[in-house]
mmCIF file of C-alpha atoms in Angstrom:
data_model
loop_
_atom_site.group_PDB
_atom_site.id
_atom_site.type_symbol
_atom_site.label_atom_id
_atom_site.label_comp_id
_atom_site.label_asym_id
_atom_site.label_seq_id
_atom_site.Cartn_x
_atom_site.Cartn_y
_atom_site.Cartn_z
ATOM 1 C CA MET X 1 -0.177 -0.316 -0.179
ATOM 2 C CA CYS X 2 1.133 3.682 -0.116
ATOM 3 C CA GLY X 3 0.228 5.258 3.370
ATOM 4 C CA ARG X 4 2.445 8.217 3.162
ATOM 5 C CA TYR X 5 4.456 10.199 0.656
ATOM 6 C CA ALA X 6 6.578 13.579 0.029
ATOM 7 C CA SER X 7 5.356 16.399 -2.254
ATOM 8 C CA SER X 8 7.623 19.385 -2.347
ATOM 9 C CA ARG X 9 7.675 20.763 -5.910
ATOM 10 C CA ALA X 10 6.063 24.199 -6.313
ATOM 11 C CA PRO X 11 2.703 24.171 -8.030
ATOM 12 C CA GLU X 12 4.324 26.238 -10.949
ATOM 13 C CA ASP X 13 6.810 23.655 -11.598
ATOM 14 C CA LEU X 14 4.067 20.946 -11.409
ATOM 15 C CA ALA X 15 2.079 22.991 -13.896
ATOM 16 C CA GLY X 16 4.955 23.416 -16.203
ATOM 17 C CA LEU X 17 5.740 19.092 -15.752
ATOM 18 C CA PHE X 18 2.642 18.021 -16.817
ATOM 19 C CA GLY X 19 1.381 20.887 -19.195
ATOM 20 C CA ALA X 20 -1.623 21.731 -16.743
ATOM 21 C CA GLU X 21 -3.103 24.964 -15.979
ATOM 22 C CA ARG X 22 -3.660 26.036 -12.330
ATOM 23 C CA ASP X 23 -7.384 25.865 -11.528
ATOM 24 C CA PRO X 24 -8.597 29.288 -11.056
ATOM 25 C CA ARG X 25 -10.788 28.043 -8.480
ATOM 26 C CA ALA X 26 -8.463 26.232 -6.294
ATOM 27 C CA GLY X 27 -6.674 26.989 -3.417
ATOM 28 C CA GLU X 28 -3.030 26.828 -2.272
ATOM 29 C CA LEU X 29 -0.838 23.961 -1.280
ATOM 30 C CA GLY X 30 2.451 24.461 0.552
ATOM 31 C CA PRO X 31 5.007 21.868 0.304
ATOM 32 C CA SER X 32 5.048 18.225 2.351
ATOM 33 C CA TRP X 33 7.402 15.867 3.092
ATOM 34 C CA ASN X 34 4.645 13.819 5.110
ATOM 35 C CA VAL X 35 1.580 14.241 3.246
ATOM 36 C CA ALA X 36 -0.851 11.511 4.902
ATOM 37 C CA PRO X 37 -4.181 10.246 4.315
ATOM 38 C CA THR X 38 -6.916 13.011 4.149
ATOM 39 C CA ASP X 39 -4.460 15.660 3.397
ATOM 40 C CA ASP X 40 -5.410 17.853 0.414
ATOM 41 C CA VAL X 41 -2.829 16.664 -2.317
ATOM 42 C CA TRP X 42 -2.018 18.130 -5.635
ATOM 43 C CA ALA X 43 -3.676 16.458 -8.841
ATOM 44 C CA VAL X 44 -3.745 16.527 -12.544
ATOM 45 C CA LEU X 45 -6.868 15.763 -14.028
ATOM 46 C CA GLU X 46 -8.783 16.402 -17.051
ATOM 47 C CA ARG X 47 -12.254 18.061 -17.250
ATOM 48 C CA ALA X 48 -14.968 19.614 -19.673
ATOM 49 C CA ASP X 49 -15.366 22.934 -18.907
ATOM 50 C CA ARG X 50 -18.629 23.982 -17.409
ATOM 51 C CA ASP X 51 -19.239 26.724 -19.855
ATOM 52 C CA THR X 52 -17.462 26.135 -23.125
ATOM 53 C CA GLY X 53 -17.809 22.309 -23.149
ATOM 54 C CA GLU X 54 -13.489 22.370 -23.805
ATOM 55 C CA VAL X 55 -11.723 19.449 -22.107
ATOM 56 C CA ALA X 56 -9.054 21.521 -19.922
ATOM 57 C CA ARG X 57 -5.946 19.702 -18.195
ATOM 58 C CA ARG X 58 -5.611 21.430 -14.801
ATOM 59 C CA LEU X 59 -3.870 21.195 -11.493
ATOM 60 C CA ARG X 60 -5.898 21.086 -8.585
ATOM 61 C CA PRO X 61 -5.910 20.374 -4.836
ATOM 62 C CA VAL X 62 -8.128 17.139 -4.006
ATOM 63 C CA ARG X 63 -8.317 15.122 -0.397
ATOM 64 C CA TRP X 64 -6.508 12.341 -0.349
ATOM 65 C CA GLY X 65 -8.910 9.071 0.658
ATOM 66 C CA LEU X 66 -11.666 8.408 -2.319
ATOM 67 C CA VAL X 67 -15.040 9.111 -1.127
ATOM 68 C CA PRO X 68 -17.716 6.996 -4.124
ATOM 69 C CA SER X 69 -20.496 9.668 -4.805
ATOM 70 C CA TRP X 70 -23.182 7.350 -3.185
ATOM 71 C CA ALA X 71 -21.041 7.231 0.291
ATOM 72 C CA LYS X 72 -23.596 8.765 3.290
ATOM 73 C CA ASP X 73 -20.601 10.086 5.135
ATOM 74 C CA PRO X 74 -17.490 11.015 3.545
ATOM 75 C CA ALA X 75 -15.423 9.666 6.484
ATOM 76 C CA VAL X 76 -15.034 6.297 4.008
ATOM 77 C CA GLY X 77 -12.780 7.926 2.309
ATOM 78 C CA SER X 78 -10.188 7.632 4.820
ATOM 79 C CA ARG X 79 -10.674 3.704 4.300
ATOM 80 C CA MET X 80 -10.073 4.105 0.510
ATOM 81 C CA ILE X 81 -6.910 5.782 -0.091
ATOM 82 C CA ASN X 82 -5.507 3.029 -2.635
ATOM 83 C CA ALA X 83 -6.946 0.868 -5.003
ATOM 84 C CA ARG X 84 -5.589 -2.644 -5.966
ATOM 85 C CA VAL X 85 -4.749 -2.331 -9.424
ATOM 86 C CA GLU X 86 -5.632 -5.754 -10.012
ATOM 87 C CA THR X 87 -9.326 -4.926 -9.057
ATOM 88 C CA VAL X 88 -9.919 -1.660 -9.560
ATOM 89 C CA HIS X 89 -11.878 -2.077 -12.363
ATOM 90 C CA GLU X 90 -14.318 -4.293 -10.496
ATOM 91 C CA LYS X 91 -14.675 -2.923 -7.046
ATOM 92 C CA PRO X 92 -18.176 -0.341 -6.952
ATOM 93 C CA ALA X 93 -16.259 1.951 -5.121
ATOM 94 C CA PHE X 94 -13.979 2.871 -7.928
ATOM 95 C CA ARG X 95 -15.083 1.035 -11.304
ATOM 96 C CA ARG X 96 -16.799 4.301 -12.224
ATOM 97 C CA ALA X 97 -14.232 6.589 -11.418
ATOM 98 C CA PHE X 98 -11.488 4.272 -13.533
ATOM 99 C CA THR X 99 -13.833 4.612 -16.256
ATOM 100 C CA ARG X 100 -14.599 8.323 -16.310
ATOM 101 C CA ARG X 101 -12.598 10.299 -13.533
ATOM 102 C CA ARG X 102 -8.688 9.245 -13.936
ATOM 103 C CA CYS X 103 -5.780 11.861 -12.627
ATOM 104 C CA LEU X 104 -1.988 11.774 -11.439
ATOM 105 C CA LEU X 105 -1.022 12.572 -8.383
ATOM 106 C CA PRO X 106 2.508 13.924 -8.356
ATOM 107 C CA ALA X 107 5.019 12.780 -5.861
ATOM 108 C CA ASP X 108 8.778 13.031 -4.882
ATOM 109 C CA GLY X 109 8.507 9.392 -3.768
ATOM 110 C CA PHE X 110 6.914 7.493 -1.014
ATOM 111 C CA TYR X 111 7.740 5.969 2.432
ATOM 112 C CA GLU X 112 7.515 2.093 3.397
ATOM 113 C CA TRP X 113 8.097 0.454 7.047
ATOM 114 C CA VAL X 114 10.005 -2.267 8.184
ATOM 115 C CA ALA X 115 9.758 -3.296 11.933
ATOM 116 C CA VAL X 116 12.745 -3.716 13.434
ATOM 117 C CA PRO X 117 12.611 -6.023 16.792
ATOM 118 C CA ALA X 118 13.504 -5.042 20.115
ATOM 119 C CA THR X 119 17.070 -6.150 21.487
ATOM 120 C CA GLY X 120 18.495 -5.984 25.159
ATOM 121 C CA SER X 121 19.564 -2.607 25.131
ATOM 122 C CA ALA X 122 16.471 -1.399 22.948
ATOM 123 C CA LYS X 123 12.709 -1.272 22.148
ATOM 124 C CA ALA X 124 11.353 -2.212 19.110
ATOM 125 C CA TYR X 125 10.684 0.037 16.264
ATOM 126 C CA LYS X 126 9.874 0.779 12.618
ATOM 127 C CA GLN X 127 12.097 1.695 10.790
ATOM 128 C CA PRO X 128 10.810 4.207 7.761
ATOM 129 C CA TYR X 129 12.185 3.714 4.263
ATOM 130 C CA PHE X 130 11.758 6.564 1.375
ATOM 131 C CA ILE X 131 11.684 5.060 -2.194
ATOM 132 C CA ARG X 132 11.769 7.469 -5.550
ATOM 133 C CA PRO X 133 12.999 7.207 -8.993
ATOM 134 C CA GLU X 134 17.048 6.680 -9.525
ATOM 135 C CA ASP X 135 16.823 9.934 -11.307
ATOM 136 C CA ALA X 136 15.107 12.267 -9.003
ATOM 137 C CA GLY X 137 12.201 13.231 -11.121
ATOM 138 C CA VAL X 138 8.878 13.504 -10.249
ATOM 139 C CA MET X 139 6.849 10.166 -9.725
ATOM 140 C CA ALA X 140 3.380 10.868 -11.216
ATOM 141 C CA MET X 141 1.138 8.054 -9.563
ATOM 142 C CA ALA X 142 -1.869 6.576 -11.397
ATOM 143 C CA GLY X 143 -5.072 7.872 -9.455
ATOM 144 C CA LEU X 144 -9.240 8.151 -9.397
ATOM 145 C CA TYR X 145 -10.831 10.961 -8.365
ATOM 146 C CA GLU X 146 -14.812 11.579 -7.368
ATOM 147 C CA PHE X 147 -17.190 14.014 -6.281
ATOM 148 C CA TRP X 148 -19.022 14.020 -3.316
ATOM 149 C CA ARG X 149 -22.240 15.906 -2.468
ATOM 150 C CA ASP X 150 -22.831 17.281 0.667
ATOM 151 C CA PRO X 151 -26.776 16.945 1.468
ATOM 152 C CA ALA X 152 -26.360 19.470 4.263
ATOM 153 C CA VAL X 153 -25.610 22.371 1.631
ATOM 154 C CA GLN X 154 -28.172 23.770 -0.636
ATOM 155 C CA ASP X 155 -26.847 25.517 -3.083
ATOM 156 C CA ASP X 156 -24.935 23.471 -5.934
ATOM 157 C CA ASP X 157 -22.919 26.703 -6.806
ATOM 158 C CA ASP X 158 -21.524 26.496 -3.163
ATOM 159 C CA PRO X 159 -17.838 25.556 -3.086
ATOM 160 C CA SER X 160 -18.801 23.782 0.040
ATOM 161 C CA ALA X 161 -21.468 21.744 -1.545
ATOM 162 C CA TRP X 162 -18.792 19.646 -3.182
ATOM 163 C CA LEU X 163 -15.961 17.530 -2.195
ATOM 164 C CA THR X 164 -13.623 16.422 -4.566
ATOM 165 C CA THR X 165 -11.459 13.206 -3.215
ATOM 166 C CA ALA X 166 -8.692 11.008 -5.030
ATOM 167 C CA THR X 167 -7.182 7.228 -4.558
ATOM 168 C CA ILE X 168 -3.375 5.794 -5.462
ATOM 169 C CA ILE X 169 -3.830 2.877 -7.565
ATOM 170 C CA THR X 170 -0.983 0.004 -6.094
ATOM 171 C CA THR X 171 0.559 -3.024 -7.734
ATOM 172 C CA GLU X 172 2.910 -5.340 -6.671
ATOM 173 C CA ALA X 173 6.290 -3.678 -5.552
ATOM 174 C CA THR X 174 9.295 -4.388 -7.697
ATOM 175 C CA ASP X 175 13.149 -3.537 -7.623
ATOM 176 C CA ALA X 176 14.182 -2.206 -4.431
ATOM 177 C CA ALA X 177 10.717 -1.590 -3.082
ATOM 178 C CA GLY X 178 10.207 -5.072 -2.856
ATOM 179 C CA ARG X 179 12.663 -5.732 -0.530
ATOM 180 C CA VAL X 180 10.702 -3.194 1.743
ATOM 181 C CA HIS X 181 7.390 -3.525 1.008
ATOM 182 C CA PRO X 182 4.909 -5.856 -1.421
ATOM 183 C CA ARG X 183 2.909 -3.424 -2.303
ATOM 184 C CA MET X 184 3.560 0.194 -3.899
ATOM 185 C CA PRO X 185 2.111 3.058 -5.629
ATOM 186 C CA LEU X 186 1.483 2.739 -9.557
ATOM 187 C CA ALA X 187 3.631 5.681 -11.442
ATOM 188 C CA LEU X 188 2.756 6.131 -15.024
ATOM 189 C CA ASP X 189 5.420 6.754 -18.058
ATOM 190 C CA PRO X 190 5.015 9.950 -19.406
ATOM 191 C CA ALA X 191 3.977 8.602 -23.012
ATOM 192 C CA ASP X 192 1.290 7.230 -21.396
ATOM 193 C CA TYR X 193 -0.169 10.607 -19.400
ATOM 194 C CA GLU X 194 -2.638 11.821 -22.198
ATOM 195 C CA THR X 195 -4.603 8.430 -22.732
ATOM 196 C CA TRP X 196 -4.764 8.363 -18.725
ATOM 197 C CA LEU X 197 -6.351 11.556 -18.365
ATOM 198 C CA ASP X 198 -8.534 11.615 -21.347
ATOM 199 C CA PRO X 199 -11.828 11.547 -19.993
ATOM 200 C CA ALA X 200 -13.360 10.371 -23.624
ATOM 201 C CA HIS X 201 -10.979 7.141 -23.494
ATOM 202 C CA GLN X 202 -13.000 4.829 -21.755
ATOM 203 C CA ASP X 203 -12.048 1.531 -22.672
ATOM 204 C CA THR X 204 -11.196 -0.562 -19.658
ATOM 205 C CA ALA X 205 -8.954 -2.910 -21.180
ATOM 206 C CA ASP X 206 -7.071 -0.202 -22.934
ATOM 207 C CA LEU X 207 -6.985 1.658 -19.916
ATOM 208 C CA ARG X 208 -5.614 -1.363 -18.061
ATOM 209 C CA ALA X 209 -2.452 -2.316 -20.201
ATOM 210 C CA LEU X 210 -1.070 1.640 -19.361
ATOM 211 C CA LEU X 211 -0.870 -0.010 -15.633
ATOM 212 C CA HIS X 212 2.760 -1.872 -16.302
ATOM 213 C CA THR X 213 5.805 -1.406 -14.190
ATOM 214 C CA PRO X 214 5.956 1.757 -12.095
ATOM 215 C CA ALA X 215 8.762 3.706 -12.774
ATOM 216 C CA GLY X 216 10.340 1.328 -15.076
ATOM 217 C CA GLY X 217 11.575 -0.580 -12.244
ATOM 218 C CA ARG X 218 14.160 2.395 -11.664
ATOM 219 C CA LEU X 219 13.706 3.062 -8.019
ATOM 220 C CA ALA X 220 15.944 3.975 -5.327
ATOM 221 C CA VAL X 221 15.845 3.421 -1.209
ATOM 222 C CA SER X 222 17.441 4.522 1.641
ATOM 223 C CA ALA X 223 16.675 4.782 5.221
ATOM 224 C CA VAL X 224 15.208 7.989 6.499
ATOM 225 C CA SER X 225 14.344 9.780 9.955
ATOM 226 C CA THR X 226 12.085 8.067 12.278
ATOM 227 C CA ALA X 227 10.644 11.313 12.484
ATOM 228 C CA VAL X 228 8.223 10.667 9.653
ATOM 229 C CA ASN X 229 6.622 7.900 11.733
ATOM 230 C CA SER X 230 4.605 10.892 13.070
ATOM 231 C CA VAL X 231 2.314 12.807 10.785
ATOM 232 C CA ARG X 232 2.631 15.892 13.275
ATOM 233 C CA ASN X 233 6.147 16.219 11.638
ATOM 234 C CA ASN X 234 7.457 17.870 8.373
ATOM 235 C CA GLY X 235 10.374 19.549 6.662
ATOM 236 C CA PRO X 236 13.015 17.879 4.420
ATOM 237 C CA HIS X 237 14.676 16.858 7.383
ATOM 238 C CA LEU X 238 12.656 13.811 7.327
ATOM 239 C CA LEU X 239 14.428 12.730 4.529
ATOM 240 C CA ASP X 240 17.632 12.692 6.525
ATOM 241 C CA GLY X 241 19.280 9.405 7.235
ATOM 242 C CA PRO X 242 18.542 7.625 10.714
ATOM 243 C CA ALA X 243 20.156 9.142 13.611
ATOM 244 C CA THR X 244 23.111 6.738 14.548
ATOM 245 C CA ALA X 245 24.388 6.424 18.419
#
C-alpha cells in the first residue's frame, strides 16, 4: 500500500511538468514531506469546462481518500486511500471513476516501514524508508478522483457543497521497493499521461494496459529519519538518514 508520501515541488513547477493550467478556483498547497491520508494533495486531471465544453488539463487540490458519490458519510474516504490495480476496474467504489475520472498525483517519492525487533538495549520500532525514482524526477502516481455532494448544503454553486477526493492505484512492488514492502504506488510513464487523463478514453482493457511496471523498475531506496513516523512532523529533514549512536 501507499500510506504516506512526499510532494515538495511548487505548483508552478508541477503545472509546467504536466502541461497543466492552475485551476483558478483552487486553493494553495504548500510543500509537504509527510503527506498523510485525508490531507489535501495536488492532482492533475482533465475535465470539460462547464461553460465552453472544452476539455482542459488542470492542476488542483483534492483530498486523499476517495469518497464514492453514493457514500452517506465522507469519513469512508479514510479507508479508500489505495485501490489495487488487480481489481480497481471491478470494485463498486472505484469502477466508475476508473472509466471516467482518472488523475495523476505527483510525488517526490513514498514511504514504507520495516519492523525492527527489540534487542537487549533497545525497544522495537519501525524504520521508515523513502522510495523514489533513481533520477529524482517526479513520480506521477496513477489515481482516480470522485465528487461527493454534501446534502447539508442546499446551493449547488456553493464550493462547500462538493468534496473532491482521490485514491492511489497500487501494484506489486518491484526492484528496491519489493525488498521493503510487497505493494507500492503505480507510477505512469510520461508517454501514457495523455491517454490516462483523457476522459473520453473509456476502454477498460486499453486503460488497464497502461498500468504496468511502475517507474520502469528504476527506484532508489534509503533509510530516513524516524521523525516521519509522526504525521505532526514535516520538513526536508525527514529525508535525512536515521540517527546513529
